[in-house]
Tab-separated table of C-alpha atoms in Angstrom:
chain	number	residue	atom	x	y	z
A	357	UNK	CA	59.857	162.407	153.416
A	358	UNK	CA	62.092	160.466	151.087
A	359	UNK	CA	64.450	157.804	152.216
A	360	UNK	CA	67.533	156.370	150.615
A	361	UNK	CA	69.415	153.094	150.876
A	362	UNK	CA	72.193	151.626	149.923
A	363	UNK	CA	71.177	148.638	146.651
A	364	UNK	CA	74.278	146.776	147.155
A	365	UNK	CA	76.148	144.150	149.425
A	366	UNK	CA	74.931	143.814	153.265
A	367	UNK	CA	72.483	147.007	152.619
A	368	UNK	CA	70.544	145.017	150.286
A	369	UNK	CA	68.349	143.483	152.058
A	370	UNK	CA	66.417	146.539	154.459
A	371	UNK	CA	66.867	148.244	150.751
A	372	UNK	CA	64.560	145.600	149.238
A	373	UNK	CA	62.457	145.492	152.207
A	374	UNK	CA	61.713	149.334	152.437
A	375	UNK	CA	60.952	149.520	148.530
A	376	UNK	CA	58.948	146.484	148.563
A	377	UNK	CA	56.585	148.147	151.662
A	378	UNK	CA	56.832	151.816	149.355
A	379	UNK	CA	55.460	149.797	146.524
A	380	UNK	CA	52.697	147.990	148.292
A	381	UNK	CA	51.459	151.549	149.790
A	382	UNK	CA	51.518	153.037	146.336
A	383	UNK	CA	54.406	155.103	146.913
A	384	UNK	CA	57.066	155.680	144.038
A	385	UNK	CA	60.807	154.095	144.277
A	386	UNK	CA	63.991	155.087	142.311
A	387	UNK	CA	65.938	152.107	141.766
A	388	UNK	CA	68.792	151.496	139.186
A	389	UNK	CA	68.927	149.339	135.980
A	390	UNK	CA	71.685	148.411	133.197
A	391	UNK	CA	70.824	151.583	131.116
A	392	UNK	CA	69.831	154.353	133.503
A	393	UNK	CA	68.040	155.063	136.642
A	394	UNK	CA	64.087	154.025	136.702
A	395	UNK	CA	61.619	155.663	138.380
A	396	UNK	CA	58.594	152.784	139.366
A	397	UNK	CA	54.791	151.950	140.497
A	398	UNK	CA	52.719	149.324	140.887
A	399	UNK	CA	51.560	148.553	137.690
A	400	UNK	CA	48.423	147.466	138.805
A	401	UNK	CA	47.763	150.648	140.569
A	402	UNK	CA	46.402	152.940	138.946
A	403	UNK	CA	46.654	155.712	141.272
A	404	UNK	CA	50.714	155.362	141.754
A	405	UNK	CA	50.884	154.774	137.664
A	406	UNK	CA	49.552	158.470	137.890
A	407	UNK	CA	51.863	159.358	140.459
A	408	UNK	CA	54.630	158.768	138.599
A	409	UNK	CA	53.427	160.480	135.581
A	410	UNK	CA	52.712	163.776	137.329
A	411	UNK	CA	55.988	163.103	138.600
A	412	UNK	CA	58.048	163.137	135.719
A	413	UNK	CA	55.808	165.923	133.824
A	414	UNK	CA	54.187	163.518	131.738
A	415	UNK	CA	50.503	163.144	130.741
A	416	UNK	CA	48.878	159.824	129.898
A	417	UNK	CA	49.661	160.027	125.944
A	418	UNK	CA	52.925	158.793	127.153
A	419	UNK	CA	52.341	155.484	129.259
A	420	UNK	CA	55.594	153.906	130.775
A	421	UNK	CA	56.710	150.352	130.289
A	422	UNK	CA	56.432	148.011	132.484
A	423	UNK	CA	59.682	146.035	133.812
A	424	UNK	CA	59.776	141.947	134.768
A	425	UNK	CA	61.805	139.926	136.562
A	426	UNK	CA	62.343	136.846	134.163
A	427	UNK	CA	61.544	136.545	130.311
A	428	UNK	CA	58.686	133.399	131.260
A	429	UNK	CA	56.476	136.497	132.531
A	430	UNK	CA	56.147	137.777	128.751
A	431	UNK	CA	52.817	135.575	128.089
A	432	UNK	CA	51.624	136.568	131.400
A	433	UNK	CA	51.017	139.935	130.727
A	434	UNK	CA	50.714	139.529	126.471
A	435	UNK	CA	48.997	138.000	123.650
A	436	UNK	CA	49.264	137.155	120.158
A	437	UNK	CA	53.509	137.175	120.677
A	438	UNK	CA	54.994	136.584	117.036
A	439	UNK	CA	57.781	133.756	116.695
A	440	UNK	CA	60.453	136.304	115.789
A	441	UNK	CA	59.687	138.761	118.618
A	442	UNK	CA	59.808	135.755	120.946
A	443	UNK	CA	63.384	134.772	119.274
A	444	UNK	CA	64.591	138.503	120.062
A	445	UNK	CA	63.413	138.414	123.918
A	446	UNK	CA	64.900	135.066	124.426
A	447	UNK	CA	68.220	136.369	123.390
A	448	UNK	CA	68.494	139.809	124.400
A	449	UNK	CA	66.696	139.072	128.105
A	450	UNK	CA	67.668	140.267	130.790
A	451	UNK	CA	69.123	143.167	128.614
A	452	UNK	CA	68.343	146.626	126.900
A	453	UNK	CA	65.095	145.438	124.920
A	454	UNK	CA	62.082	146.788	125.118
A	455	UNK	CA	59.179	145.305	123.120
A	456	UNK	CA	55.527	146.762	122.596
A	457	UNK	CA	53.090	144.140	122.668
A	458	UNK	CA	49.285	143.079	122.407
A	459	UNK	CA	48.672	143.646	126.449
A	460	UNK	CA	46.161	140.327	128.116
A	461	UNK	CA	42.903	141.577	127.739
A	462	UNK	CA	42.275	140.543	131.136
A	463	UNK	CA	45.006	142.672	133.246
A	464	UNK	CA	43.190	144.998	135.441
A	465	UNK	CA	45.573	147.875	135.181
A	466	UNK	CA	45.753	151.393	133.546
A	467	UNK	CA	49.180	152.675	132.262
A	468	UNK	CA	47.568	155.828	130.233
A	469	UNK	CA	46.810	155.774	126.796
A	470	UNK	CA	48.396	152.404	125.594
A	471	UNK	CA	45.800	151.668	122.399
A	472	UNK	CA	45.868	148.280	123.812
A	473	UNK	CA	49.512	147.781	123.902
A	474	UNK	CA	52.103	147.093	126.587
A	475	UNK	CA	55.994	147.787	126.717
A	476	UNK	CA	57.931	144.976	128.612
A	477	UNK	CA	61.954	144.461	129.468
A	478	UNK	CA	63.757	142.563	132.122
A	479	UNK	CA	66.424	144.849	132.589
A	480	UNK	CA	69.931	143.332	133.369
A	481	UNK	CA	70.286	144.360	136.897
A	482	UNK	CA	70.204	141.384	139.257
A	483	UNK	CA	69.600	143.357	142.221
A	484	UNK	CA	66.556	144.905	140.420
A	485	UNK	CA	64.907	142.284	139.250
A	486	UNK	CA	65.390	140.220	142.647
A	487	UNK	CA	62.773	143.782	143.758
A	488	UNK	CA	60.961	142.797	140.750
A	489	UNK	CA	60.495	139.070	141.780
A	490	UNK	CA	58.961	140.175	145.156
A	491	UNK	CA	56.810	143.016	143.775
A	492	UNK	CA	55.887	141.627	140.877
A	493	UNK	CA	55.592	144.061	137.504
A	494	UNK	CA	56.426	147.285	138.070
A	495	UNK	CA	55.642	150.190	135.965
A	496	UNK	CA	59.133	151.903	135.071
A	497	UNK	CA	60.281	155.442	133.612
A	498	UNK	CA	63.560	157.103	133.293
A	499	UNK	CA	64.187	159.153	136.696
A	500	UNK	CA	64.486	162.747	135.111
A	501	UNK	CA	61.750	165.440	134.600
A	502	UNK	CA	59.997	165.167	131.360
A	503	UNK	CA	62.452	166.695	128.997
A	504	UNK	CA	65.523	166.600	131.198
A	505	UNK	CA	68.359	163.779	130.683
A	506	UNK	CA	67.566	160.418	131.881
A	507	UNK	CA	69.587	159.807	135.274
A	508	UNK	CA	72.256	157.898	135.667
A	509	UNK	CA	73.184	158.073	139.582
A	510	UNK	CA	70.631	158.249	142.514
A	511	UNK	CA	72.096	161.691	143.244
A	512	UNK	CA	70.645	163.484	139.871
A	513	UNK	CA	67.317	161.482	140.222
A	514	UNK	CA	66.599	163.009	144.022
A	515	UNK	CA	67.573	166.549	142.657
A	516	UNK	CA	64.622	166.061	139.679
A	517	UNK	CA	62.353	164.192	142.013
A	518	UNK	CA	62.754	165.141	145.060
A	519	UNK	CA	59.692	164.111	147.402
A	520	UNK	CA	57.862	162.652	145.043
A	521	UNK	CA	59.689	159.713	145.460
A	522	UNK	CA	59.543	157.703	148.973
A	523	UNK	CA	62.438	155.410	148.433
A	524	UNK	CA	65.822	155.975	146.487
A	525	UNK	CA	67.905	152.625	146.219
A	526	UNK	CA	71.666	153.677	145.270
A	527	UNK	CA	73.078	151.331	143.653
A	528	UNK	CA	76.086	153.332	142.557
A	529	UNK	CA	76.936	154.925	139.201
A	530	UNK	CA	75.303	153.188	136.158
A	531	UNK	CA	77.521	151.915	133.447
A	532	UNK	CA	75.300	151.869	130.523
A	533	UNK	CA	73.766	155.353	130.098
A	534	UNK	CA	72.139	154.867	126.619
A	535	UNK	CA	68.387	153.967	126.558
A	536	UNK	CA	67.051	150.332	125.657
A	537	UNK	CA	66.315	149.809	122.144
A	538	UNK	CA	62.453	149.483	121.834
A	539	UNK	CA	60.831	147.203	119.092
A	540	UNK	CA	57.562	146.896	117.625
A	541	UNK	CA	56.367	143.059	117.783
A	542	UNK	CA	52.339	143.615	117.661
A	543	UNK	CA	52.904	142.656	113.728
A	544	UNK	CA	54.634	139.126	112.319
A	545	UNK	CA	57.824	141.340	111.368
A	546	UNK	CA	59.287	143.566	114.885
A	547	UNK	CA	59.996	147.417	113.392
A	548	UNK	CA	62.080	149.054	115.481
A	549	UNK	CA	60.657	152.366	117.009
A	550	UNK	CA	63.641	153.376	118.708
A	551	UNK	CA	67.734	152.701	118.687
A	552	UNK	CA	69.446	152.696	121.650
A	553	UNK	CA	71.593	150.307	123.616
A	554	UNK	CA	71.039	147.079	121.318
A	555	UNK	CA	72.241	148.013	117.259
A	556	UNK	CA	69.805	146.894	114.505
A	557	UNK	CA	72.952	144.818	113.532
A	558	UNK	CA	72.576	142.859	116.516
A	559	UNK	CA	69.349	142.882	116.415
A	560	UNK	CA	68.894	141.104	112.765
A	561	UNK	CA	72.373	138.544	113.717
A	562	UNK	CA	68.947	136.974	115.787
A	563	UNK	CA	66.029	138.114	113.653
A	564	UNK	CA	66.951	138.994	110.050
A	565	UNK	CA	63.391	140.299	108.854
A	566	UNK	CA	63.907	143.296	111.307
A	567	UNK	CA	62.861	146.112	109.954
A	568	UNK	CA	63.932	150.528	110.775
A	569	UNK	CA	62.650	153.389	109.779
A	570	UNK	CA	66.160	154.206	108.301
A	571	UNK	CA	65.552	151.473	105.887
A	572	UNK	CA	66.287	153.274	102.354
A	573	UNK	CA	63.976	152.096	99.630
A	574	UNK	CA	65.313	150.657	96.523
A	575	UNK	CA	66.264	152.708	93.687
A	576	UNK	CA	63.753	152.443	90.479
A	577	UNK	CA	66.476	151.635	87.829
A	578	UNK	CA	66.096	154.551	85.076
A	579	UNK	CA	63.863	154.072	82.026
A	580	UNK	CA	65.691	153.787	78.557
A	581	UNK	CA	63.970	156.538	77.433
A	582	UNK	CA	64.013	158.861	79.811
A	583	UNK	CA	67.422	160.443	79.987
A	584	UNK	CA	69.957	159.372	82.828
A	585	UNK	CA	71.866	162.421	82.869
A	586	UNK	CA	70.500	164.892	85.893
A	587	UNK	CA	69.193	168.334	84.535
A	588	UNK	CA	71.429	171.932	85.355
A	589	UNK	CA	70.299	173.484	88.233
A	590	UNK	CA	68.910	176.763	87.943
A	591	UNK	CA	71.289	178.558	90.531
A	592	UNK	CA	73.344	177.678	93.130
A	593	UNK	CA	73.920	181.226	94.430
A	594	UNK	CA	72.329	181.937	98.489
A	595	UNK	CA	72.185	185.342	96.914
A	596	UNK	CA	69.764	185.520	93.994
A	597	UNK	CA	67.025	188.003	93.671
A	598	UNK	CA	63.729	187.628	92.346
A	599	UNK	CA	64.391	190.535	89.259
A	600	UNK	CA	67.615	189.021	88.270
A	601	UNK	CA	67.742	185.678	85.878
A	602	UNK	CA	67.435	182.345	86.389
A	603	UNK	CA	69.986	180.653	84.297
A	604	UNK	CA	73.526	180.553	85.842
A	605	UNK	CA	76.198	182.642	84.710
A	606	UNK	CA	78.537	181.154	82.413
A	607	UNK	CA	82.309	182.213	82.509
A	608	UNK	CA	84.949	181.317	81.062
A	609	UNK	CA	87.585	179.119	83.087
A	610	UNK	CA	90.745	180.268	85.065
């Protein structure tokens, strides 16, 4: 049977203690962040990681990050952390950034299929990461089903959930609604693999080498003796059939 409390003012503090006890059991918790609702485990639990998988609809090709409480916890839990993804946590912590790391060799978890990887943010939510200080690092998804819109009030996360989830915290409405931006730093140069909250422009203001997949190559300047002028089209017509001929009709004009 699920419970919910209220993740705000005098309410916080049986809030904290009843999702701190659902945690330790291996139960799941809803609780809010600054981009949408989060649905979290023990991320040292294997059993409640799968939990919240079969929760959501999701199989183990799709592990979920894995939320801290304060940006000192990033060597903690990886290795090898470039200089310029370390620049980009610093200043975008607590905040919409999610980087994929080398995970510590020597964490005894299982978040699915992670190749060897982790995904870490401190989300800006001081109530949230005051649950993360006491439980430590949880492993977080968006509260939806697995193809359903990410939730962004405790009321749409119980209707997808339901009792799969032993404690909702309602922390009201959330504000930001659009999904952390996630970055590749497991190379010297972060790639971003998703856009979200946090613009690429905002992103390379802090770290300039930033690379996207939207990044246009640069045109091959045109060889003097090749000519520079595109060649005719052969139709332009939706309509053309096979029997009729290639070359466009010519008329005179109006």
């Amino acid at each position: 049977m699920s419970e919910r409390f209220d993740f705000t003012g005098d309410e916080l503090a049986p809030a904290l203690r009843a999702a701190v006890d659902a945690i330790e059991a291996g139960d799941l918790v809803v609780l809010p962040t600054d981009t949408v609702y989060g649905i979290a485990a023990d991320a040292f639990k294997a059993d409640a990681v799968q939990r919240l998988l079969d929760a959501k609809g999701r199989g183990r090709d799709m592990p979920p990050p894995v939320l801290i409480s304060v940006v000192e916890s990033l060597d903690a839990l990886a290795t090898d952390v470039p200089e310029a993804g370390r620049k980009l946590c610093q200043e975008f912590w607590p905040g919409p950034l999610t980087v994929i790391c080398h995970a510590q060799t020597s964490l005894m978890w299982d978040l699915g299929e992670t190749q060897g990887t982790v995904a870490l943010r401190v989300p800006d939510h001081e109530n949230t990461r005051e649950l993360l200080s006491r439980t430590g690092p949880l492993a977080v998804s968006s509260a939806n089903k697995s193809g359903n819109p990410a939730a962004l009030d405790v009321y749409d996360a119980e209707e997808q959930l339901e009792d799969t989830v032993a404690v909702y915290l309602d922390g009201g409405a959330v504000t930001g609604g659009e999904p952390s931006t996630i970055v590749d730093i497991t190379g010297d140069t972060p790639h971003v693999v998703r856009l979200g909250a946090l613009s690429l422009d905002r992103l390379r203001a802090v770290v300039p080498e930033v690379t996207s997949d939207d990044d246009k190559p640069e045109e091959k300047p045109a060889d003097e003796d090749e000519p520079t002028e595109a060649p005719l089209e052969a139709s332009n017509s939706d309509e053309k059939d096979d029997d009729k001929p290639t070359e466009p009709d010519v008329r005179p004009a109006d």
